[in-house]
Coordinates of C-alpha atoms and ligand atoms in Angstrom, one line a residue:
X362 CA 0.0 0.0 0.0
X363 CA 2.9 2.4 0.7
X364 CA 4.3 1.7 -2.7
X365 CA 0.9 2.3 -4.2
X366 CA 0.3 5.6 -2.5
X367 CA 3.7 6.8 -3.4
X368 CA 3.0 6.0 -7.0
X369 CA -0.4 7.7 -6.8
X370 CA 1.3 10.8 -5.4
X371 CA 3.7 10.6 -8.2
X372 CA 6.7 10.8 -5.8
X373 CA 8.6 7.8 -6.8
X374 CA 8.0 5.3 -9.5
X375 CA 11.4 3.7 -8.8
X376 CA 10.4 3.0 -5.2
X377 CA 7.3 1.3 -6.4
X378 CA 9.3 -0.8 -8.9
X379 CA 11.6 -1.9 -6.1
X380 CA 8.9 -2.7 -3.5
X381 CA 6.8 -4.4 -6.2
X382 CA 9.7 -6.9 -6.8
X383 CA 10.2 -7.5 -3.0
X384 CA 6.6 -8.4 -2.5
X385 CA 6.3 -10.4 -5.7
X386 CA 5.7 -14.1 -5.2
X387 CA 3.4 -16.3 -7.3
X388 CA 1.0 -14.8 -9.8
X389 CA -2.6 -15.8 -8.8
X390 CA -5.5 -17.0 -10.9
X391 CA -8.5 -14.8 -11.1
X392 CA -11.6 -17.0 -10.9
X393 CA -15.1 -15.9 -10.1
X394 CA -14.0 -12.5 -8.9
X395 CA -11.3 -13.9 -6.5
X396 CA -7.6 -14.1 -6.7
X397 CA -6.6 -17.7 -6.0
X398 CA -3.4 -19.6 -5.5
X399 CA -2.9 -22.3 -8.1
X400 CA -2.6 -25.9 -7.0
X401 CA -0.3 -26.7 -10.0
X402 CA 3.1 -28.3 -9.7
X403 CA 4.3 -26.6 -12.9
X404 CA 5.4 -23.0 -12.9
X405 CA 6.9 -20.6 -15.4
X406 CA 9.4 -18.0 -14.0
X407 CA 8.9 -14.4 -15.1
X408 CA 12.0 -12.3 -15.4
X409 CA 12.9 -8.7 -15.3
X410 CA 14.5 -8.3 -18.7
X411 CA 16.9 -5.6 -17.4
X412 CA 18.4 -7.8 -14.7
X413 CA 17.1 -11.4 -15.4
X414 CA 16.0 -11.5 -11.7
X415 CA 12.8 -13.5 -11.2
X416 CA 9.9 -11.2 -10.7
X417 CA 7.2 -13.7 -10.1
X418 CA 6.2 -17.1 -11.3
X419 CA 3.1 -18.0 -13.4
X420 CA 1.2 -21.2 -12.8
X421 CA 0.4 -23.6 -15.6
X422 CA -3.3 -23.8 -14.6
X423 CA -4.5 -27.3 -13.8
X424 CA -7.4 -28.8 -15.8
X425 CA -9.7 -28.4 -12.7
X426 CA -8.8 -24.7 -12.4
X427 CA -9.5 -24.1 -16.1
X428 CA -12.8 -26.0 -15.8
X429 CA -13.7 -23.8 -12.8
X430 CA -12.9 -20.6 -14.8
X431 CA -15.1 -21.9 -17.6
X432 CA -17.9 -22.8 -15.2
X433 CA -17.8 -19.4 -13.6
X434 CA -17.9 -17.7 -17.1
X435 CA -20.9 -19.8 -18.1
X436 CA -22.8 -19.0 -14.9
X437 CA -22.0 -15.3 -15.0
X438 CA -23.2 -15.2 -18.6
X439 CA -26.7 -16.3 -17.6
X440 CA -27.3 -13.0 -15.8
X441 CA -24.7 -10.7 -17.4
X442 CA -26.3 -11.0 -20.9
X443 CA -29.5 -9.6 -19.4
X444 CA -27.8 -6.7 -17.5
X445 CA -28.9 -3.4 -19.0
X446 CA -26.5 -1.8 -21.4
X447 CA -26.4 1.3 -19.1
X448 CA -25.2 -0.8 -16.2
X449 CA -22.4 -2.3 -18.3
X450 CA -21.4 1.1 -19.5
X451 CA -21.3 2.4 -15.9
X452 CA -18.8 -0.3 -15.0
X453 CA -16.6 0.7 -17.9
X454 CA -16.9 4.4 -17.0
X455 CA -15.6 3.4 -13.5
X456 CA -12.9 1.2 -15.0
X457 CA -11.8 4.0 -17.2
X458 CA -11.3 6.4 -14.2
X459 CA -9.5 3.7 -12.2
X460 CA -7.0 2.9 -15.0
X461 CA -6.2 6.6 -15.3
X462 CA -5.8 6.8 -11.5
X463 CA -3.4 3.8 -11.5
X464 CA -1.6 4.6 -14.7
X465 CA 1.8 4.9 -13.1
X466 CA 1.4 1.6 -11.2
X467 CA 0.4 -0.2 -14.3
X468 CA 3.3 1.3 -16.3
X469 CA 5.8 0.3 -13.5
X470 CA 4.6 -3.3 -13.7
X471 CA 4.9 -3.3 -17.5
X472 CA 8.4 -1.9 -17.4
X473 CA 9.5 -4.4 -14.8
X474 CA 8.2 -7.5 -16.7
X475 CA 8.5 -6.3 -20.3
X476 CA 11.4 -3.9 -20.2
X477 CA 10.1 -0.9 -22.1
X478 CA 10.6 2.6 -20.8
X479 CA 8.1 4.0 -18.3
X480 CA 6.9 6.6 -20.9
X481 CA 6.3 3.9 -23.4
X482 CA 4.6 1.7 -20.8
X483 CA 2.2 4.5 -20.1
X484 CA 1.5 4.6 -23.9
X485 CA 0.8 0.9 -23.7
X486 CA -1.9 1.6 -21.1
X487 CA -3.3 4.6 -22.8
X488 CA -3.8 2.8 -26.1
X489 CA -5.8 0.2 -24.3
X490 CA -7.6 2.8 -22.2
X491 CA -8.9 4.3 -25.5
X492 CA -10.7 1.0 -26.2
X493 CA -12.3 1.2 -22.8
X494 CA -13.4 4.7 -23.5
X495 CA -14.8 3.8 -26.9
X496 CA -16.6 0.8 -25.4
X497 CA -18.4 3.2 -23.1
X498 CA -20.4 4.2 -26.1
X499 CA -22.0 0.7 -26.3
X500 CA -25.5 2.0 -26.3
X501 CA -25.0 3.6 -29.7
X502 CA -22.6 0.9 -31.0
X503 CA -25.1 -1.9 -30.3
X504 CA -28.0 -0.3 -32.0
X505 CA -29.6 -2.7 -34.4
X506 CA -31.7 -2.1 -37.5
X507 CA -35.5 -1.9 -38.0
X508 CA -37.8 -1.6 -40.9
X509 CA -41.6 -1.2 -40.6
X510 CA -44.1 -2.6 -43.1
X511 CA -41.8 -5.1 -44.9
X512 CA -45.1 -6.8 -45.8
X513 CA -48.7 -6.1 -44.8
X514 CA -48.8 -5.6 -41.0
X515 CA -45.3 -7.0 -40.8
X516 CA -42.1 -5.4 -39.3
X517 CA -38.5 -6.6 -39.1
X518 CA -35.9 -5.8 -36.4
X519 CA -32.4 -7.0 -36.0
X520 CA -30.5 -7.1 -32.6
X521 CA -26.8 -7.3 -32.0
X522 CA -26.6 -9.9 -29.2
X523 CA -23.7 -11.5 -27.3
X524 CA -22.1 -14.8 -28.2
X525 CA -21.6 -16.3 -24.8
X526 CA -18.2 -17.2 -23.2
X527 CA -15.3 -15.7 -25.2
X528 CA -11.6 -16.0 -24.7
X529 CA -8.5 -13.9 -25.3
X530 CA -4.9 -15.1 -25.7
X531 CA -2.3 -12.4 -25.4
X532 CA 1.4 -11.7 -26.4
X533 CA 4.2 -10.3 -24.2
X534 CA 4.8 -7.0 -26.0
X535 CA 1.8 -5.0 -24.9
X536 CA 0.8 -6.3 -21.5
X537 CA -2.0 -3.8 -20.9
X538 CA -3.1 -2.7 -24.4
X539 CA -3.8 -6.2 -25.8
X540 CA -6.0 -7.5 -23.0
X541 CA -7.8 -4.2 -23.2
X542 CA -8.4 -4.7 -26.9
X543 CA -10.3 -7.9 -25.8
X544 CA -12.2 -8.0 -22.5
X545 CA -13.8 -4.5 -22.4
X546 CA -15.4 -5.0 -25.8
X547 CA -16.4 -8.5 -24.9
X548 CA -18.1 -7.5 -21.7
X549 CA -19.8 -4.4 -22.8
X550 CA -21.5 -6.4 -25.6
X551 CA -22.8 -8.8 -22.9
X552 CA -20.3 -11.7 -23.2
X553 CA -18.2 -13.1 -20.5
X554 CA -14.4 -13.4 -21.1
X555 CA -11.6 -15.7 -20.2
X556 CA -8.2 -14.0 -20.6
X557 CA -4.9 -15.9 -20.8
X558 CA -2.1 -13.3 -20.5
X559 CA 1.3 -13.9 -21.9
X560 CA 3.2 -16.1 -19.5
X561 CA 6.1 -13.6 -19.8
X562 CA 4.1 -10.5 -18.8
X563 CA 1.1 -11.3 -16.6
X564 CA 1.3 -8.4 -14.1
X565 CA -0.7 -5.7 -16.0
X566 CA -3.7 -8.1 -16.5
X567 CA -3.8 -8.9 -12.8
X568 CA -3.7 -5.2 -11.9
X569 CA -6.6 -4.7 -14.4
X570 CA -8.6 -7.4 -12.7
X571 CA -8.2 -5.6 -9.3
X572 CA -9.6 -2.5 -11.0
X573 CA -12.4 -4.4 -12.6
X574 CA -13.4 -5.7 -9.1
X575 CA -13.2 -2.2 -7.7
X576 CA -15.4 -0.9 -10.6
X577 CA -18.1 -3.3 -9.5
X578 CA -17.9 -5.9 -12.3
X579 CA -19.8 -9.0 -11.1
X580 CA -17.7 -12.2 -10.4
X581 CA -17.2 -14.4 -13.5
X582 CA -17.7 -11.8 -16.1
X583 CA -13.9 -11.9 -16.7
X584 CA -11.8 -14.8 -15.5
X585 CA -8.0 -15.1 -15.9
X586 CA -6.2 -18.4 -16.4
X587 CA -2.4 -18.8 -16.8
X588 CA -0.2 -21.2 -18.7
X589 CA 1.0 -22.0 -22.2
X590 CA 0.1 -24.7 -24.6
X591 CA -2.3 -26.6 -22.3
X592 CA -4.2 -23.5 -21.6
X593 CA -4.3 -22.6 -25.3
X594 CA -5.6 -26.0 -26.2
X595 CA -8.2 -25.9 -23.5
X596 CA -9.5 -22.6 -25.0
X597 CA -9.4 -23.9 -28.6
X598 CA -11.2 -27.2 -27.7
X599 CA -13.9 -26.2 -25.1
X600 CA -17.3 -26.4 -26.9
X601 CA -18.6 -23.7 -24.5
X602 CA -16.2 -21.1 -25.7
X603 CA -17.7 -19.4 -28.7
X604 CA -15.0 -17.0 -29.9
X605 CA -11.2 -16.5 -29.5
X606 CA -9.2 -13.3 -29.9
X607 CA -5.5 -14.0 -30.4
X608 CA -2.5 -11.7 -30.8
X609 CA 1.0 -13.0 -31.1
X610 CA 3.4 -14.9 -33.4
X611 CA 2.5 -16.6 -36.7
X612 CA 3.2 -20.1 -35.3
X613 CA 0.8 -19.7 -32.4
X614 CA -1.8 -17.6 -34.4
X615 CA -2.1 -20.0 -37.3
X616 CA -2.3 -23.0 -35.0
X617 CA -5.0 -21.3 -32.8
X618 CA -6.9 -20.1 -35.9
X619 CA -7.0 -23.6 -37.4
X620 CA -7.8 -25.4 -34.2
X621 CA -10.4 -22.9 -33.0
X622 CA -12.1 -22.7 -36.4
X623 CA -12.1 -26.5 -36.8
X624 CA -14.1 -26.6 -33.5
X625 CA -16.6 -24.2 -34.9
X626 CA -15.5 -21.0 -33.2
X627 CA -15.2 -17.5 -34.4
X628 CA -11.5 -16.6 -34.3
X629 CA -9.6 -13.3 -35.0
X630 CA -5.9 -13.8 -35.1
X631 CA -3.4 -10.9 -35.3
X632 CA 0.1 -12.1 -36.1
X633 CA 3.6 -11.1 -37.2
X634 CA 4.7 -8.2 -39.3
X635 CA 7.4 -6.6 -41.4
X636 CA 6.7 -2.9 -41.7
X637 CA 8.4 -0.9 -44.4
X638 CA 8.9 2.9 -44.4
X639 CA 9.3 4.4 -47.9
X640 CA 11.3 7.6 -48.0
X641 CA 11.0 9.9 -51.0
X642 CA 13.8 12.4 -51.5
X643 CA 11.4 15.3 -51.2
X644 CA 10.5 14.3 -47.6
X645 CA 11.4 16.6 -44.7
X646 CA 14.8 15.1 -43.8
X647 CA 15.1 15.8 -40.1
X648 CA 11.6 14.8 -39.1
X649 CA 11.6 11.7 -41.3
X650 CA 14.8 10.5 -39.8
X651 CA 13.6 11.2 -36.2
X652 CA 10.3 9.3 -36.9
X653 CA 12.0 6.3 -38.5
X654 CA 14.5 5.9 -35.7
X655 CA 11.7 6.2 -33.1
X656 CA 9.6 3.6 -34.8
X657 CA 12.5 1.3 -35.5
X658 CA 14.3 1.3 -32.1
X659 CA 11.6 2.4 -29.6
X660 CA 10.4 -0.4 -27.3
X661 CA 13.6 -2.1 -28.5
X662 CA 11.8 -2.9 -31.8
X663 CA 9.3 -5.1 -30.1
X664 CA 6.2 -3.5 -31.5
X665 CA 4.1 -5.3 -34.1
X666 CA 4.0 -1.9 -35.9
X667 CA 7.7 -1.2 -35.5
X668 CA 9.4 -0.1 -38.7
X669 CA 12.0 -2.8 -39.4
X670 CA 12.8 -1.9 -43.1
X671 CA 13.4 1.6 -44.5
X672 CA 13.3 1.8 -48.3
X673 CA 15.2 4.9 -49.4
X674 CA 14.2 6.0 -52.9
X675 CA 16.6 7.9 -55.2
X676 CA 18.6 10.6 -53.6
X677 CA 17.4 9.8 -50.1
X678 CA 19.9 7.0 -50.2
X679 CA 22.4 9.7 -49.1
X680 CA 20.7 10.0 -45.7
X681 CA 22.1 6.7 -44.4
X682 CA 24.9 8.4 -42.4
X683 CA 22.3 10.7 -40.8
X684 CA 20.1 7.8 -39.8
X685 CA 23.1 6.1 -38.3
X686 CA 24.1 9.2 -36.4
X687 CA 20.6 9.6 -35.0
X688 CA 20.5 5.9 -34.0
X689 CA 23.9 6.1 -32.3
X690 CA 22.6 8.9 -30.0
X691 CA 19.8 6.7 -28.5
X692 CA 20.5 5.7 -24.9
X693 CA 20.3 2.0 -24.1
X694 CA 19.4 1.3 -20.4
X695 CA 16.8 -0.3 -18.1
X696 CA 13.3 1.0 -18.9
X697 CA 12.8 2.7 -15.5
X698 CA 16.0 4.7 -15.7
X699 CA 15.4 8.3 -16.6
X700 CA 16.5 9.2 -20.2
X701 CA 16.4 5.7 -21.6
X702 CA 15.4 5.4 -25.2
X703 CA 15.9 1.7 -25.8
X704 CA 15.3 -0.9 -23.1
X705 CA 16.2 -4.6 -23.1
X706 CA 14.5 -7.3 -25.2
X707 CA 12.2 -9.7 -23.5
X708 CA 14.5 -12.7 -22.9
X709 CA 18.0 -14.1 -23.3
X710 CA 16.6 -16.4 -26.0
X711 CA 15.1 -13.4 -27.9
X712 CA 18.5 -11.6 -27.7
X713 CA 20.4 -14.7 -28.9
X714 CA 17.9 -15.1 -31.8
X715 CA 18.4 -11.4 -32.9
X716 CA 22.2 -11.7 -32.7
X717 CA 22.1 -14.9 -34.7
X718 CA 19.9 -13.4 -37.4
X719 CA 22.1 -10.3 -37.7
X720 CA 25.2 -12.5 -38.0
X721 CA 23.5 -14.6 -40.7
X722 CA 22.3 -11.4 -42.5
X723 CA 25.9 -10.1 -42.5
X724 CA 27.2 -13.4 -43.9
X725 CA 24.6 -13.2 -46.6
X726 CA 25.9 -9.8 -47.7
X727 CA 24.4 -7.1 -45.4
X728 CA 26.7 -4.4 -44.3
X729 CA 26.5 -3.5 -40.6
X730 CA 26.6 0.4 -40.4
X731 CA 25.9 0.4 -36.7
X732 CA 26.4 -2.7 -34.6
X733 CA 24.5 -2.9 -31.3
X734 CA 25.3 -6.5 -30.6
X735 CA 28.1 -5.8 -28.1
X736 CA 26.4 -3.1 -26.2
X737 CA 27.1 -3.1 -22.5
X738 CA 25.0 -1.4 -19.8
X739 CA 27.3 -1.2 -16.8
X740 CA 24.6 -1.0 -14.1
X741 CA 22.7 -4.0 -15.5
X742 CA 25.3 -6.4 -16.8
X743 CA 22.8 -9.3 -16.9
X744 CA 20.2 -7.5 -18.9
X745 CA 19.1 -8.6 -22.4
X746 CA 20.3 -5.5 -24.1
X747 CA 20.8 -5.0 -27.8
X748 CA 21.8 -1.6 -29.1
X749 CA 20.3 0.0 -32.2
X750 CA 21.7 -1.8 -35.2
X751 CA 21.5 -0.5 -38.8
X752 CA 22.1 -2.9 -41.8
X753 CA 22.4 -1.8 -45.4
X754 CA 22.9 -3.7 -48.6
X755 CA 19.8 -5.7 -47.8
X756 CA 17.8 -7.6 -50.4
X757 CA 14.6 -9.6 -50.1
X758 CA 16.6 -12.9 -49.8
X759 CA 18.5 -11.9 -46.7
X760 CA 17.3 -13.6 -43.5
X761 CA 17.2 -10.2 -41.8
X762 CA 14.5 -9.2 -44.4
X763 CA 12.7 -12.5 -44.5
X764 CA 12.3 -13.0 -40.7
X765 CA 10.5 -10.9 -38.2
X766 CA 13.5 -9.9 -35.9
X767 CA 11.5 -8.2 -33.2
X768 CA 14.5 -6.3 -32.0
X769 CA 16.1 -2.9 -32.4
X770 CA 17.4 -3.6 -35.9
X771 CA 16.7 -1.4 -39.0
X772 CA 17.3 -2.9 -42.4
X773 CA 17.8 -0.4 -45.1
X774 CA 17.2 -1.0 -48.8
X775 CA 17.8 1.5 -51.7
X776 CA 15.8 1.7 -54.9
X777 CA 15.4 4.2 -57.8
X778 CA 11.7 4.6 -57.9
X779 CA 8.6 4.5 -55.7
X780 CA 7.2 1.8 -57.9
X781 CA 10.0 -0.5 -57.0
X782 CA 9.4 0.2 -53.3
X783 CA 5.7 -0.6 -53.8
X784 CA 6.6 -3.9 -55.5
X785 CA 8.8 -5.0 -52.6
X786 CA 6.2 -4.2 -50.0
X787 CA 3.4 -5.9 -51.9
X788 CA 5.6 -9.0 -52.4
X789 CA 6.1 -9.3 -48.6
X790 CA 3.9 -11.9 -46.9
X791 CA 2.8 -9.5 -44.2
X792 CA 0.3 -6.6 -44.3
X793 CA 0.4 -5.0 -40.9
X794 CA 1.6 -1.5 -41.4
X795 CA 3.6 0.7 -43.8
X796 CA 4.5 4.4 -44.1
X797 CA 5.5 6.8 -46.8
X798 CA 7.4 10.0 -46.1
X799 CA 7.0 12.7 -48.7
X800 CA 5.8 16.3 -49.3
X801 CA 4.3 15.4 -52.6
X802 CA 0.5 14.7 -52.4
X803 CA 0.3 13.0 -55.7
X804 CA 3.0 10.5 -54.8
X805 CA 1.4 9.9 -51.4
X806 CA -2.0 9.3 -53.0
X807 CA -0.5 6.8 -55.5
X808 CA 1.2 5.0 -52.7
X809 CA -2.0 4.8 -50.6
X810 CA -3.9 3.5 -53.6
X811 CA -1.4 0.9 -54.8
X812 CA -0.1 -0.5 -51.5
X813 CA -1.5 -3.8 -50.3
X814 CA -1.1 -3.3 -46.6
X815 CA -3.9 -2.8 -44.1
X816 CA -2.6 0.2 -42.2
X817 CA -0.9 3.0 -44.1
X818 CA 0.8 6.1 -42.7
X819 CA 1.5 9.2 -44.7
X820 CA 4.2 11.0 -42.8
X821 CA 3.1 8.9 -39.8
X822 CA 5.5 6.2 -38.9
X823 CA 3.3 3.9 -36.7
X824 CA -0.3 4.3 -38.1
X825 CA -2.2 2.5 -35.4
X826 CA -5.9 3.6 -35.8
X827 CA -7.8 4.9 -32.8
X828 CA -10.7 2.8 -31.6
X829 CA -13.4 4.7 -33.6
X830 CA -11.7 2.8 -36.4
X831 CA -10.3 -0.8 -36.2
X832 CA -6.8 -2.3 -36.1
X833 CA -6.7 -3.5 -39.7
X834 CA -3.6 -5.4 -40.5
X835 CA -4.0 -7.6 -43.5
X836 CA -2.7 -10.7 -45.4
X837 CA -0.2 -12.7 -43.3
X838 CA -0.6 -10.4 -40.4
X839 CA -4.3 -11.2 -39.8
X840 CA -6.5 -14.2 -40.2
X841 CA -10.2 -13.9 -39.7
X842 CA -13.0 -11.7 -41.0
X843 CA -13.4 -9.1 -38.3
X844 CA -10.7 -6.9 -36.8
X845 CA -10.0 -5.8 -33.2
X846 CA -11.9 -2.9 -31.7
X847 CA -14.1 -0.2 -33.4
X848 CA -17.2 -1.3 -35.2
X849 CA -15.5 -4.5 -36.3
X850 CA -14.6 -5.4 -32.8
X851 CA -18.3 -4.9 -31.8
X852 CA -19.3 -7.1 -34.7
X853 CA -16.8 -9.8 -33.7
X854 CA -18.3 -10.1 -30.2
X855 CA -21.9 -10.1 -31.3
X856 CA -24.3 -12.1 -33.4
X857 CA -27.3 -10.9 -35.2
X858 CA -30.8 -12.0 -34.3
X859 CA -33.5 -10.9 -36.8
X860 CA -37.1 -10.8 -35.7
X861 CA -40.0 -10.7 -38.2
X862 CA -43.4 -9.9 -36.6
X863 CA -46.9 -9.7 -37.9
X864 CA -49.6 -8.1 -35.9
X865 CA -52.9 -7.9 -37.7
X866 CA -56.0 -6.5 -36.1
X867 CA -58.4 -9.3 -35.2
X868 CA -56.0 -12.1 -35.8
X869 CA -52.5 -12.9 -34.5
X870 CA -51.4 -15.5 -37.0
X871 CA -51.3 -15.2 -40.8
X872 CA -53.8 -17.6 -42.3
X873 CA -53.4 -17.8 -46.0
X874 CA -54.2 -21.5 -46.2
X875 CA -51.3 -22.1 -48.5
X876 CA -48.3 -24.4 -48.0
X877 CA -46.1 -22.6 -50.5
X878 CA -43.4 -20.1 -49.7
X879 CA -44.9 -16.6 -49.4
X880 CA -43.7 -14.3 -52.3
Ligands
NAD1862 P1 3.7 -15.8 -29.0 O1 3.0 -16.3 -30.2 O2 5.0 -16.5 -28.6 O3 2.8 -15.8 -27.7 C1 1.4 -15.3 -27.8 C2 0.5 -16.2 -27.0 O4 0.4 -17.5 -27.6 C3 1.0 -16.5 -25.6 O5 -0.1 -16.3 -24.7 C4 1.5 -17.9 -25.6 O6 1.3 -18.6 -24.4 C5 0.8 -18.5 -26.7 N1 1.7 -19.4 -27.5 C6 3.0 -19.3 -27.8 N2 3.4 -20.3 -28.6 C7 2.4 -21.1 -28.8 C8 2.2 -22.3 -29.6 N3 3.2 -22.8 -30.3 N4 1.0 -22.8 -29.6 C9 0.0 -22.3 -28.9 N5 0.1 -21.2 -28.2 C10 1.3 -20.6 -28.1 O7 4.0 -14.2 -29.3 P2 4.8 -13.3 -28.4 O8 6.3 -13.6 -28.6 O9 4.3 -13.2 -27.0 O10 4.5 -11.9 -29.1 C11 5.3 -11.4 -30.2 C12 4.5 -11.6 -31.5 O11 3.2 -11.0 -31.5 C13 5.2 -10.9 -32.7 O12 5.2 -11.8 -33.8 C14 4.4 -9.7 -33.0 O13 4.4 -9.2 -34.3 C15 3.0 -10.2 -32.7 N6 2.1 -9.1 -32.4 C16 1.2 -8.9 -33.3 C17 0.3 -7.8 -33.1 C18 -0.7 -7.5 -34.2 O14 -1.7 -6.9 -33.9 N7 -0.6 -8.0 -35.4 C19 0.3 -7.1 -31.9 C20 1.3 -7.4 -31.0 C21 2.2 -8.5 -31.2

């Protein structure tokens, strides 16, 4: 509590981070509104990426615990689906205020488990909070359609109704934003929700559950189970779970999509990315370089919308030294240290994978203009740090181009025309995000029209739409029909019931005496 109040007073986030780790033990399950110790014998350690100290451990939920979570969700659904929309909205209004109140506490937990800077961690919370705020408008978002007199004395109305029990499976890189893409929309539309946070970053979800209780959300509307493959298979196979929201890697996302769909569920699966920035020579040089470096190296490159490839068109190829100079200035350190630009990557395995891919890329012909592989942060010698790394002479066959590195590595390609850049991007399997930097409206318009990527920025490096729109990654980055949040998110979590009624004076049933289909 002391730590909490010091955070609320804004006096010391660092104190909070320290006391949080002292008090940290095992992460609990959240079932039927209560935080419970797991009875499992199998645990997964969660590490602080800056130190590799164990922060907490996450249970691999037992079958009985997952069954209990499902039972709680099913029971809660019976009453929750009939709760008035205004009541559901009120709970989200309260949740919204509580998240704002505890912003720094949530951010500190994210920084400790995920490694990103405190400022970036607040951004993680804010982007999820915006989905909560949008969901507060459920009364309008859930309006159906109605048409009077579709036949004599006959009217038709459609309702957007909940599905039942839904589930969300989350990645490590946005510990608050991604769960908040899922359960607020699910619950405001009348569903109940089982969340499985990433086993690497469970803390923010648990804090959000405390806030959900404080907001007065009834027990069972949201349950949290932990674990890895067994928990995922439980979600994919349970006949009582109607829909799955997934965000994470291709391997897991394709597997969950196939297994969930084979079991008759609705699945939305957001997966990997390779986001290209195209730089035309008429772009504003200074801001473009700033934006590209922020988007490539911020959050240590562990954003699904990070720019990992810059395609310099024509004379902008001469900007490489300036990009390197800017990248060199970025400060690598633990995320809670003031002034940090680039925190550690999530694990020693992730670091080794990045180093290995960069080494392979160099063997395959890439030139390393800035090498962050040997970076040392004296105060945190055990952290998973990789410094900003810039590779040139990249082609589409290079491993550093083909693989999603998910680290602070920018690959630079050079071409003569914008058409060549468009061909490269449209030939890539992913369609999450892309950006063009130019001061020429005609070129920008042509790019927007011809590019086959779901989220396009014009002089905007990370074009993540706000929740009045939806997060619309395409092709290899998204499987499913309906995207996260916005109108599509509402549609994902609802089904349509259409009611056709006839009320005729003097008779309640149509009696035309015919067995044929009415025309
Ligand atoms: P991950 O796939 O390793 O883990 C995501 C979830 O899937 C976790 O809850 C994990 O327990 C589970 N999981 C992992 N491997 C599995 C398997 N083989 N079978 C079944 N379940 C499995 O992803 P991550 O490393 O936590 O997150 C990084 C990835 O997420 C990157 O590829 C990134 O691009 C992607 N991502 C995409 C978006 C998007 O909106 N497109 C947003 C954020 C992150």
